[in-house]
mmCIF file of C-alpha atoms and ligand atoms in Angstrom:
data_model
loop_
_atom_site.group_PDB
_atom_site.id
_atom_site.type_symbol
_atom_site.label_atom_id
_atom_site.label_comp_id
_atom_site.label_asym_id
_atom_site.label_seq_id
_atom_site.Cartn_x
_atom_site.Cartn_y
_atom_site.Cartn_z
ATOM 1 C CA MET E 1 0.000 0.000 0.000
ATOM 2 C CA ALA E 2 1.192 3.507 -0.710
ATOM 3 C CA ALA E 3 2.717 5.356 2.193
ATOM 4 C CA ASP E 4 0.171 7.832 3.463
ATOM 5 C CA ALA E 5 0.958 10.446 6.043
ATOM 6 C CA ASN E 6 -2.564 10.097 7.422
ATOM 7 C CA VAL E 7 -2.262 6.399 8.129
ATOM 8 C CA PRO E 8 -1.054 5.727 11.681
ATOM 9 C CA PRO E 9 2.119 3.618 11.814
ATOM 10 C CA GLY E 10 0.408 0.619 13.451
ATOM 11 C CA VAL E 11 -2.178 0.463 10.682
ATOM 12 C CA ALA E 12 0.404 0.815 7.915
ATOM 13 C CA ARG E 13 2.545 -1.915 9.490
ATOM 14 C CA ALA E 14 -0.335 -4.338 9.931
ATOM 15 C CA ARG E 15 -1.741 -3.816 6.440
ATOM 16 C CA ALA E 16 1.630 -4.085 4.759
ATOM 17 C CA ALA E 17 2.298 -7.344 6.591
ATOM 18 C CA LEU E 18 -1.011 -8.810 5.426
ATOM 19 C CA LYS E 19 -0.790 -7.523 1.878
ATOM 20 C CA ASP E 20 0.323 -10.783 0.296
ATOM 21 C CA VAL E 21 -1.641 -13.175 2.486
ATOM 22 C CA PRO E 22 -4.058 -15.225 0.379
ATOM 23 C CA HIS E 23 -7.723 -14.657 1.046
ATOM 24 C CA GLN E 24 -8.360 -18.251 2.059
ATOM 25 C CA PRO E 25 -9.525 -20.021 5.209
ATOM 26 C CA GLY E 26 -6.507 -21.039 7.276
ATOM 27 C CA ALA E 27 -4.119 -18.733 5.402
ATOM 28 C CA LYS E 28 -0.556 -18.565 6.727
ATOM 29 C CA LYS E 29 0.512 -15.207 8.140
ATOM 30 C CA PRO E 30 4.004 -13.712 7.976
ATOM 31 C CA ASP E 31 4.242 -13.312 11.770
ATOM 32 C CA ALA E 32 1.526 -15.246 13.565
ATOM 33 C CA ILE E 33 1.237 -14.707 17.311
ATOM 34 C CA LEU E 34 -1.450 -17.379 17.636
ATOM 35 C CA VAL E 35 -1.632 -20.601 15.633
ATOM 36 C CA ALA E 36 -4.363 -23.191 16.206
ATOM 37 C CA ASP E 37 -4.830 -26.625 14.661
ATOM 38 C CA LYS E 38 -7.821 -28.942 14.499
ATOM 39 C CA VAL E 39 -9.676 -27.401 17.401
ATOM 40 C CA VAL E 40 -12.956 -29.219 17.933
ATOM 41 C CA ARG E 41 -15.582 -28.647 20.604
ATOM 42 C CA ARG E 42 -18.767 -30.676 20.662
ATOM 43 C CA PHE E 43 -21.779 -30.191 22.859
ATOM 44 C CA GLY E 44 -23.644 -33.481 22.694
ATOM 45 C CA GLY E 45 -24.436 -33.984 19.022
ATOM 46 C CA LEU E 46 -23.596 -30.403 18.081
ATOM 47 C CA THR E 47 -20.141 -29.506 16.792
ATOM 48 C CA ALA E 48 -19.864 -25.918 17.972
ATOM 49 C CA VAL E 49 -16.243 -25.424 16.871
ATOM 50 C CA ASN E 50 -14.315 -27.246 14.172
ATOM 51 C CA VAL E 51 -11.407 -25.022 13.208
ATOM 52 C CA GLY E 52 -8.887 -26.792 10.988
ATOM 53 C CA HIS E 53 -6.152 -24.187 10.998
ATOM 54 C CA ILE E 54 -6.067 -20.546 11.973
ATOM 55 C CA GLU E 55 -3.287 -17.989 12.286
ATOM 56 C CA ILE E 56 -3.573 -14.549 13.816
ATOM 57 C CA GLN E 57 -1.119 -11.926 12.633
ATOM 58 C CA ARG E 58 0.852 -10.131 15.343
ATOM 59 C CA GLY E 59 0.228 -6.418 15.703
ATOM 60 C CA ALA E 60 -2.926 -6.436 13.595
ATOM 61 C CA ILE E 61 -6.596 -6.060 14.428
ATOM 62 C CA THR E 62 -8.425 -9.168 13.264
ATOM 63 C CA ALA E 63 -12.211 -9.357 13.343
ATOM 64 C CA LEU E 64 -13.881 -12.713 13.898
ATOM 65 C CA ILE E 65 -17.360 -12.523 12.419
ATOM 66 C CA GLY E 66 -20.157 -14.948 11.657
ATOM 67 C CA PRO E 67 -23.832 -15.428 12.386
ATOM 68 C CA ASN E 68 -25.164 -16.111 15.862
ATOM 69 C CA GLY E 69 -24.272 -19.628 16.909
ATOM 70 C CA ALA E 70 -21.263 -19.848 14.547
ATOM 71 C CA GLY E 71 -18.993 -20.773 17.455
ATOM 72 C CA LYS E 72 -17.108 -17.514 17.958
ATOM 73 C CA THR E 73 -17.561 -17.269 21.716
ATOM 74 C CA THR E 74 -16.890 -20.966 22.176
ATOM 75 C CA PHE E 75 -13.663 -20.596 20.199
ATOM 76 C CA PHE E 76 -12.628 -17.663 22.425
ATOM 77 C CA ASN E 77 -13.439 -19.751 25.493
ATOM 78 C CA LEU E 78 -11.257 -22.595 24.235
ATOM 79 C CA LEU E 79 -8.300 -20.426 23.306
ATOM 80 C CA THR E 80 -8.307 -18.648 26.651
ATOM 81 C CA GLY E 81 -8.727 -21.767 28.776
ATOM 82 C CA PHE E 82 -12.303 -21.106 29.916
ATOM 83 C CA ASP E 83 -13.463 -24.254 28.133
ATOM 84 C CA LYS E 84 -11.725 -27.434 26.995
ATOM 85 C CA PRO E 85 -11.778 -28.773 23.441
ATOM 86 C CA ASN E 86 -12.452 -32.376 22.478
ATOM 87 C CA GLU E 87 -9.433 -32.140 20.204
ATOM 88 C CA GLY E 88 -6.876 -29.682 19.045
ATOM 89 C CA ASP E 89 -3.914 -27.626 20.088
ATOM 90 C CA TRP E 90 -2.607 -24.153 19.670
ATOM 91 C CA THR E 91 0.418 -22.048 20.407
ATOM 92 C CA PHE E 92 0.718 -18.485 21.547
ATOM 93 C CA ASN E 93 4.031 -16.707 21.043
ATOM 94 C CA GLY E 94 5.418 -20.106 20.134
ATOM 95 C CA SER E 95 4.423 -21.902 23.336
ATOM 96 C CA PRO E 96 1.625 -24.468 23.578
ATOM 97 C CA LEU E 97 -1.441 -23.173 25.404
ATOM 98 C CA GLY E 98 -3.832 -26.134 25.237
ATOM 99 C CA GLY E 99 -5.001 -27.109 28.731
ATOM 100 C CA VAL E 100 -3.530 -23.995 30.357
ATOM 101 C CA ALA E 101 -5.810 -22.329 32.933
ATOM 102 C CA PRO E 102 -7.219 -18.889 32.151
ATOM 103 C CA HIS E 103 -5.148 -16.920 34.667
ATOM 104 C CA LYS E 104 -1.996 -18.534 33.315
ATOM 105 C CA VAL E 105 -3.060 -17.796 29.766
ATOM 106 C CA ALA E 106 -3.491 -14.172 30.835
ATOM 107 C CA ARG E 107 -0.054 -14.081 32.379
ATOM 108 C CA LYS E 108 1.416 -15.444 29.198
ATOM 109 C CA GLY E 109 0.045 -12.342 27.565
ATOM 110 C CA MET E 110 -3.344 -13.300 26.132
ATOM 111 C CA VAL E 111 -6.424 -11.789 27.782
ATOM 112 C CA ARG E 112 -10.050 -11.663 26.809
ATOM 113 C CA THR E 113 -13.185 -9.790 27.646
ATOM 114 C CA PHE E 114 -16.660 -11.263 27.695
ATOM 115 C CA GLN E 115 -19.739 -10.817 25.570
ATOM 116 C CA LEU E 116 -21.581 -10.204 28.835
ATOM 117 C CA THR E 117 -19.288 -8.144 30.980
ATOM 118 C CA LYS E 118 -17.858 -9.725 34.060
ATOM 119 C CA ALA E 119 -16.962 -6.648 36.050
ATOM 120 C CA LEU E 120 -17.698 -7.482 39.653
ATOM 121 C CA SER E 121 -20.534 -5.155 40.400
ATOM 122 C CA ARG E 122 -20.169 -5.143 44.203
ATOM 123 C CA LEU E 123 -16.552 -4.077 44.022
ATOM 124 C CA SER E 124 -15.297 -0.593 43.311
ATOM 125 C CA VAL E 125 -13.884 0.299 39.924
ATOM 126 C CA ILE E 126 -10.362 0.526 41.316
ATOM 127 C CA ASP E 127 -10.645 -2.880 43.006
ATOM 128 C CA ASN E 128 -11.829 -4.432 39.756
ATOM 129 C CA MET E 129 -8.713 -3.007 38.145
ATOM 130 C CA ARG E 130 -6.407 -4.287 40.867
ATOM 131 C CA LEU E 131 -7.867 -7.749 40.533
ATOM 132 C CA GLY E 132 -7.180 -7.602 36.809
ATOM 133 C CA ALA E 133 -3.501 -7.663 37.692
ATOM 134 C CA THR E 134 -3.841 -11.252 38.857
ATOM 135 C CA GLY E 135 -4.796 -12.416 35.408
ATOM 136 C CA GLN E 136 -8.562 -12.298 35.546
ATOM 137 C CA LYS E 137 -9.403 -15.622 37.044
ATOM 138 C CA GLY E 138 -12.606 -15.914 38.920
ATOM 139 C CA GLU E 139 -13.283 -15.276 42.525
ATOM 140 C CA SER E 140 -11.820 -18.321 44.255
ATOM 141 C CA PHE E 141 -8.430 -18.031 42.653
ATOM 142 C CA TRP E 142 -7.704 -14.445 43.438
ATOM 143 C CA GLN E 143 -9.087 -14.565 46.938
ATOM 144 C CA GLY E 144 -6.183 -16.843 47.742
ATOM 145 C CA LEU E 145 -3.629 -15.071 45.675
ATOM 146 C CA VAL E 146 -4.303 -11.425 46.258
ATOM 147 C CA PRO E 147 -3.093 -10.948 49.843
ATOM 148 C CA ALA E 148 0.378 -12.193 48.967
ATOM 149 C CA LEU E 149 0.504 -10.284 45.771
ATOM 150 C CA TRP E 150 -0.699 -7.151 47.490
ATOM 151 C CA LYS E 151 2.186 -6.869 49.893
ATOM 152 C CA ALA E 152 4.812 -6.902 47.226
ATOM 153 C CA GLN E 153 3.138 -5.060 44.466
ATOM 154 C CA GLU E 154 0.219 -3.043 45.694
ATOM 155 C CA GLN E 155 1.652 0.340 44.909
ATOM 156 C CA GLU E 156 2.832 -0.572 41.473
ATOM 157 C CA ILE E 157 -0.484 -2.197 40.667
ATOM 158 C CA THR E 158 -2.469 0.746 41.934
ATOM 159 C CA ALA E 159 -0.365 3.196 39.957
ATOM 160 C CA ARG E 160 -0.897 1.194 36.799
ATOM 161 C CA ALA E 161 -4.616 0.903 37.499
ATOM 162 C CA ASP E 162 -4.922 4.654 37.964
ATOM 163 C CA GLU E 163 -3.014 5.318 34.777
ATOM 164 C CA LEU E 164 -5.376 3.052 32.835
ATOM 165 C CA LEU E 165 -8.471 4.540 34.489
ATOM 166 C CA ALA E 166 -7.307 7.968 33.371
ATOM 167 C CA ARG E 167 -6.647 6.720 29.853
ATOM 168 C CA PHE E 168 -10.149 5.223 29.699
ATOM 169 C CA LYS E 169 -11.677 8.307 31.345
ATOM 170 C CA LEU E 170 -12.956 6.292 34.269
ATOM 171 C CA ASP E 171 -10.879 8.051 36.910
ATOM 172 C CA ALA E 172 -13.875 10.014 38.171
ATOM 173 C CA LYS E 173 -15.585 6.670 38.866
ATOM 174 C CA ARG E 174 -12.622 5.216 40.755
ATOM 175 C CA GLU E 175 -14.444 4.603 44.039
ATOM 176 C CA ASP E 176 -17.880 3.796 42.579
ATOM 177 C CA PHE E 177 -19.246 0.279 42.512
ATOM 178 C CA ALA E 178 -18.709 -1.246 39.080
ATOM 179 C CA GLY E 179 -22.413 -2.104 39.199
ATOM 180 C CA SER E 180 -23.302 1.582 39.056
ATOM 181 C CA LEU E 181 -21.570 2.125 35.705
ATOM 182 C CA SER E 182 -23.426 2.314 32.407
ATOM 183 C CA GLY E 183 -23.119 -0.606 29.969
ATOM 184 C CA GLY E 184 -20.554 1.281 27.916
ATOM 185 C CA GLN E 185 -18.511 2.273 30.937
ATOM 186 C CA ARG E 186 -18.474 -1.346 32.028
ATOM 187 C CA LYS E 187 -17.091 -2.333 28.633
ATOM 188 C CA LEU E 188 -14.414 0.298 29.059
ATOM 189 C CA LEU E 189 -13.656 -0.986 32.546
ATOM 190 C CA GLU E 190 -13.381 -4.507 31.252
ATOM 191 C CA MET E 191 -10.974 -3.451 28.534
ATOM 192 C CA ALA E 192 -8.927 -1.382 30.961
ATOM 193 C CA ARG E 193 -8.849 -4.288 33.387
ATOM 194 C CA ALA E 194 -7.646 -6.651 30.670
ATOM 195 C CA LEU E 195 -4.678 -4.347 30.117
ATOM 196 C CA MET E 196 -3.545 -4.699 33.734
ATOM 197 C CA VAL E 197 -1.484 -7.767 32.809
ATOM 198 C CA GLN E 198 0.258 -5.858 29.994
ATOM 199 C CA PRO E 199 -0.852 -8.398 27.413
ATOM 200 C CA ASP E 200 0.531 -9.002 23.947
ATOM 201 C CA MET E 201 -2.878 -9.968 22.648
ATOM 202 C CA VAL E 202 -6.357 -8.837 23.611
ATOM 203 C CA MET E 203 -9.462 -10.763 22.644
ATOM 204 C CA LEU E 204 -12.686 -8.794 22.769
ATOM 205 C CA ASP E 205 -16.039 -10.555 22.531
ATOM 206 C CA GLU E 206 -18.565 -8.057 21.194
ATOM 207 C CA PRO E 207 -16.958 -5.011 22.782
ATOM 208 C CA MET E 208 -19.561 -2.674 21.295
ATOM 209 C CA ALA E 209 -22.677 -4.649 22.251
ATOM 210 C CA GLY E 210 -25.003 -2.570 24.385
ATOM 211 C CA VAL E 211 -22.767 0.461 24.223
ATOM 212 C CA ASN E 212 -24.452 3.823 23.945
ATOM 213 C CA PRO E 213 -23.466 5.561 20.674
ATOM 214 C CA ALA E 214 -21.813 8.354 22.637
ATOM 215 C CA LEU E 215 -19.216 5.867 23.890
ATOM 216 C CA THR E 216 -18.816 3.854 20.703
ATOM 217 C CA GLN E 217 -16.260 6.151 19.106
ATOM 218 C CA SER E 218 -14.249 6.255 22.264
ATOM 219 C CA LEU E 219 -14.234 2.452 22.497
ATOM 220 C CA LEU E 220 -13.192 2.175 18.866
ATOM 221 C CA GLY E 221 -10.432 4.676 19.509
ATOM 222 C CA HIS E 222 -9.182 2.583 22.402
ATOM 223 C CA VAL E 223 -9.138 -0.570 20.310
ATOM 224 C CA LYS E 224 -7.177 1.222 17.596
ATOM 225 C CA SER E 225 -4.747 2.567 20.153
ATOM 226 C CA LEU E 226 -3.949 -0.992 21.269
ATOM 227 C CA ARG E 227 -2.655 -1.658 17.768
ATOM 228 C CA GLU E 228 -0.599 1.524 17.829
ATOM 229 C CA ASP E 229 0.899 0.270 21.103
ATOM 230 C CA GLY E 230 1.987 -2.899 19.299
ATOM 231 C CA MET E 231 -0.676 -5.209 20.704
ATOM 232 C CA THR E 232 -2.562 -7.803 18.718
ATOM 233 C CA VAL E 233 -6.351 -7.608 18.806
ATOM 234 C CA LEU E 234 -8.846 -10.315 17.945
ATOM 235 C CA PHE E 235 -12.432 -9.208 18.322
ATOM 236 C CA VAL E 236 -15.931 -10.473 17.664
ATOM 237 C CA GLU E 237 -18.362 -7.868 16.428
ATOM 238 C CA HIS E 238 -21.686 -7.843 14.620
ATOM 239 C CA ASP E 239 -21.654 -4.275 13.407
ATOM 240 C CA MET E 240 -20.089 -4.423 9.955
ATOM 241 C CA ASP E 241 -19.407 -0.694 9.876
ATOM 242 C CA MET E 242 -17.167 -1.114 12.878
ATOM 243 C CA VAL E 243 -15.535 -4.208 11.470
ATOM 244 C CA ARG E 244 -14.754 -2.301 8.303
ATOM 245 C CA ASP E 245 -13.534 0.719 10.194
ATOM 246 C CA ILE E 246 -11.034 -0.950 12.484
ATOM 247 C CA SER E 247 -9.972 -4.337 11.149
ATOM 248 C CA ASP E 248 -6.920 -5.137 9.090
ATOM 249 C CA TRP E 249 -8.135 -8.668 8.518
ATOM 250 C CA VAL E 250 -11.430 -10.521 8.861
ATOM 251 C CA ILE E 251 -11.991 -14.198 9.615
ATOM 252 C CA VAL E 252 -15.473 -15.595 9.120
ATOM 253 C CA MET E 253 -16.883 -18.546 11.015
ATOM 254 C CA GLY E 254 -19.958 -20.491 9.994
ATOM 255 C CA GLN E 255 -21.229 -23.561 11.835
ATOM 256 C CA GLY E 256 -17.997 -23.874 13.764
ATOM 257 C CA GLU E 257 -15.652 -23.683 10.785
ATOM 258 C CA VAL E 258 -13.564 -20.943 9.266
ATOM 259 C CA ILE E 259 -15.316 -20.329 5.965
ATOM 260 C CA ALA E 260 -13.569 -17.203 4.684
ATOM 261 C CA GLU E 261 -10.680 -14.866 5.421
ATOM 262 C CA GLY E 262 -9.425 -11.665 3.918
ATOM 263 C CA THR E 263 -9.521 -7.919 4.070
ATOM 264 C CA PRO E 264 -12.863 -6.438 5.149
ATOM 265 C CA ASP E 265 -13.875 -5.478 1.611
ATOM 266 C CA THR E 266 -13.236 -8.864 0.009
ATOM 267 C CA VAL E 267 -14.775 -10.821 2.832
ATOM 268 C CA MET E 268 -17.951 -8.797 2.942
ATOM 269 C CA ALA E 269 -18.432 -9.236 -0.789
ATOM 270 C CA ASP E 270 -17.868 -13.009 -0.567
ATOM 271 C CA PRO E 271 -20.985 -15.014 -1.466
ATOM 272 C CA ARG E 272 -19.969 -17.723 1.030
ATOM 273 C CA VAL E 273 -20.148 -15.176 3.772
ATOM 274 C CA ILE E 274 -23.550 -13.914 2.752
ATOM 275 C CA ASP E 275 -24.761 -17.513 2.453
ATOM 276 C CA ALA E 276 -23.523 -18.293 5.946
ATOM 277 C CA TYR E 277 -25.594 -15.499 7.410
ATOM 278 C CA LEU E 278 -28.623 -16.576 5.393
ATOM 279 C CA GLY E 279 -28.054 -20.217 6.360
ATOM 280 C CA ALA E 280 -28.130 -19.285 9.989
ATOM 281 C CA HIS E 281 -31.480 -17.661 9.379
ATOM 282 C CA HIS E 282 -32.878 -20.862 7.922
ATOM 283 C CA ASP E 283 -32.047 -22.769 11.096
ATOM 284 C CA GLY E 284 -33.987 -20.124 12.927
ATOM 285 C CA THR E 285 -30.960 -18.911 14.837
ATOM 286 C CA ALA E 286 -30.580 -15.423 13.536
ATOM 287 C CA HIS E 287 -31.326 -12.322 11.601
ATOM 288 C CA ASP E 288 -33.665 -11.129 8.931
ATOM 289 C CA PRO E 289 -32.052 -12.155 5.584
ATOM 290 C CA ASP E 290 -32.509 -8.833 3.807
ATOM 291 C CA GLU E 291 -31.000 -6.952 6.692
ATOM 292 C CA VAL E 292 -28.113 -9.345 6.888
ATOM 293 C CA ALA E 293 -27.352 -9.204 3.178
ATOM 294 C CA ALA E 294 -27.395 -5.423 3.305
ATOM 295 C CA GLU E 295 -25.197 -5.464 6.359
ATOM 296 C CA VAL E 296 -22.708 -7.956 5.005
ATOM 297 C CA GLU E 297 -22.490 -6.044 1.741
ATOM 298 C CA GLY E 298 -21.831 -2.941 3.752
ATOM 299 C CA GLY E 299 -24.857 -1.158 2.363
ATOM 300 C CA LYS E 300 -25.275 0.809 5.540
ATOM 301 C CA SER E 301 -21.815 2.266 5.507
ATOM 302 C CA HIS E 302 -21.720 3.212 1.842
ATOM 303 C CA GLU E 303 -24.498 5.619 1.323
HETATM 304 N N1 ADP S 1 -22.202 -24.638 27.105
HETATM 305 C C1 ADP S 1 -22.866 -25.007 26.006
HETATM 306 N N2 ADP S 1 -23.633 -26.110 25.981
HETATM 307 C C2 ADP S 1 -24.290 -26.494 24.872
HETATM 308 N N3 ADP S 1 -24.242 -25.816 23.704
HETATM 309 C C3 ADP S 1 -23.512 -24.703 23.670
HETATM 310 C C4 ADP S 1 -22.779 -24.222 24.801
HETATM 311 N N4 ADP S 1 -22.133 -23.097 24.451
HETATM 312 C C5 ADP S 1 -22.426 -22.864 23.174
HETATM 313 N N5 ADP S 1 -23.254 -23.821 22.694
HETATM 314 C C6 ADP S 1 -23.761 -23.920 21.315
HETATM 315 O O1 ADP S 1 -22.651 -23.848 20.464
HETATM 316 C C7 ADP S 1 -22.953 -23.076 19.296
HETATM 317 C C8 ADP S 1 -21.961 -21.955 19.190
HETATM 318 O O2 ADP S 1 -22.263 -20.980 20.191
HETATM 319 P P1 ADP S 1 -21.397 -19.683 20.399
HETATM 320 O O3 ADP S 1 -19.977 -20.063 20.485
HETATM 321 O O4 ADP S 1 -21.955 -18.947 21.566
HETATM 322 O O5 ADP S 1 -21.668 -18.884 19.046
HETATM 323 P P2 ADP S 1 -21.418 -17.350 18.678
HETATM 324 O O6 ADP S 1 -20.597 -16.713 19.750
HETATM 325 O O7 ADP S 1 -20.745 -17.395 17.354
HETATM 326 O O8 ADP S 1 -22.780 -16.730 18.569
HETATM 327 C C9 ADP S 1 -24.389 -22.637 19.449
HETATM 328 O O9 ADP S 1 -25.193 -23.550 18.745
HETATM 329 C C10 ADP S 1 -24.635 -22.728 20.922
HETATM 330 O O10 ADP S 1 -25.975 -22.954 21.207
HETATM 331 MG MG1 MG S 2 -20.931 -15.063 21.006
#
């Protein structure tokens, strides 16, 4: 791509790196931070995830899209240790991550946020942030760990938490219960909390869902800034305008499999992708077909 003074360095770097990658499911990337092979997760008779091969390019923003029920959240759960596959393995930064518990995955530099936010509503914003430093495992783990960690690192952790709260404009809410925040502020808190472990890769499951339009731009800006800071982002999102706006690369899942990959423009024009959304409608799982076709084709964004 031509050098353009208006293109931020992180964007130019990511797009140049992906320029020659074939637009094919499972395509090899020049510098993959995450590589997964034959990852299968069944629920009874349903195969929710069946990913043959996937590579995520370091330093890029990759969108994972697909109709409801395609297996995106389940795939996130597997990769981050919140669920176990029936088969498959994957490496992150070259080391195997299959079977590794979520807090250890986080400490290896891969963190995720949830489709439904998991901020602990009865804790203050600042305490949610401090707990993020332990690698976002659930309650029982950090109750044991935190006291020891506190003694050694409390000040450093608090300083980092305050820095992130300022960056995410949540500093005024520092002492408030997380439960008192708006949906959008909770998404911001969750993203800020994920950054407490100074990750290499951030996985965001529907970061914009339920976010008031006033906060959407700010959230998008934060996601873009992660790329400028050299982080890798993998995110699930339904809004195709946002996918188009922020992603360097798009991977499409349908019925558990990767069915297409490429730049946002090629993927959204791909008949297989449109079919996948329509197919999901026929099983009664999602979406009005006309709306979906318009959305996938990007009709909304190109007036
Ligand atoms: N814990 C579970 N038990 C049984 N089925 C599940 C479970 N989690 C997800 N599924 C099923 O797996 C499929 C994929 O779901 P999910 O990963 O949530 O899709 P997506 O995030 O793409 O909408 C769906 O058919 C869903 O109903
Ligand atoms: Mg989901």
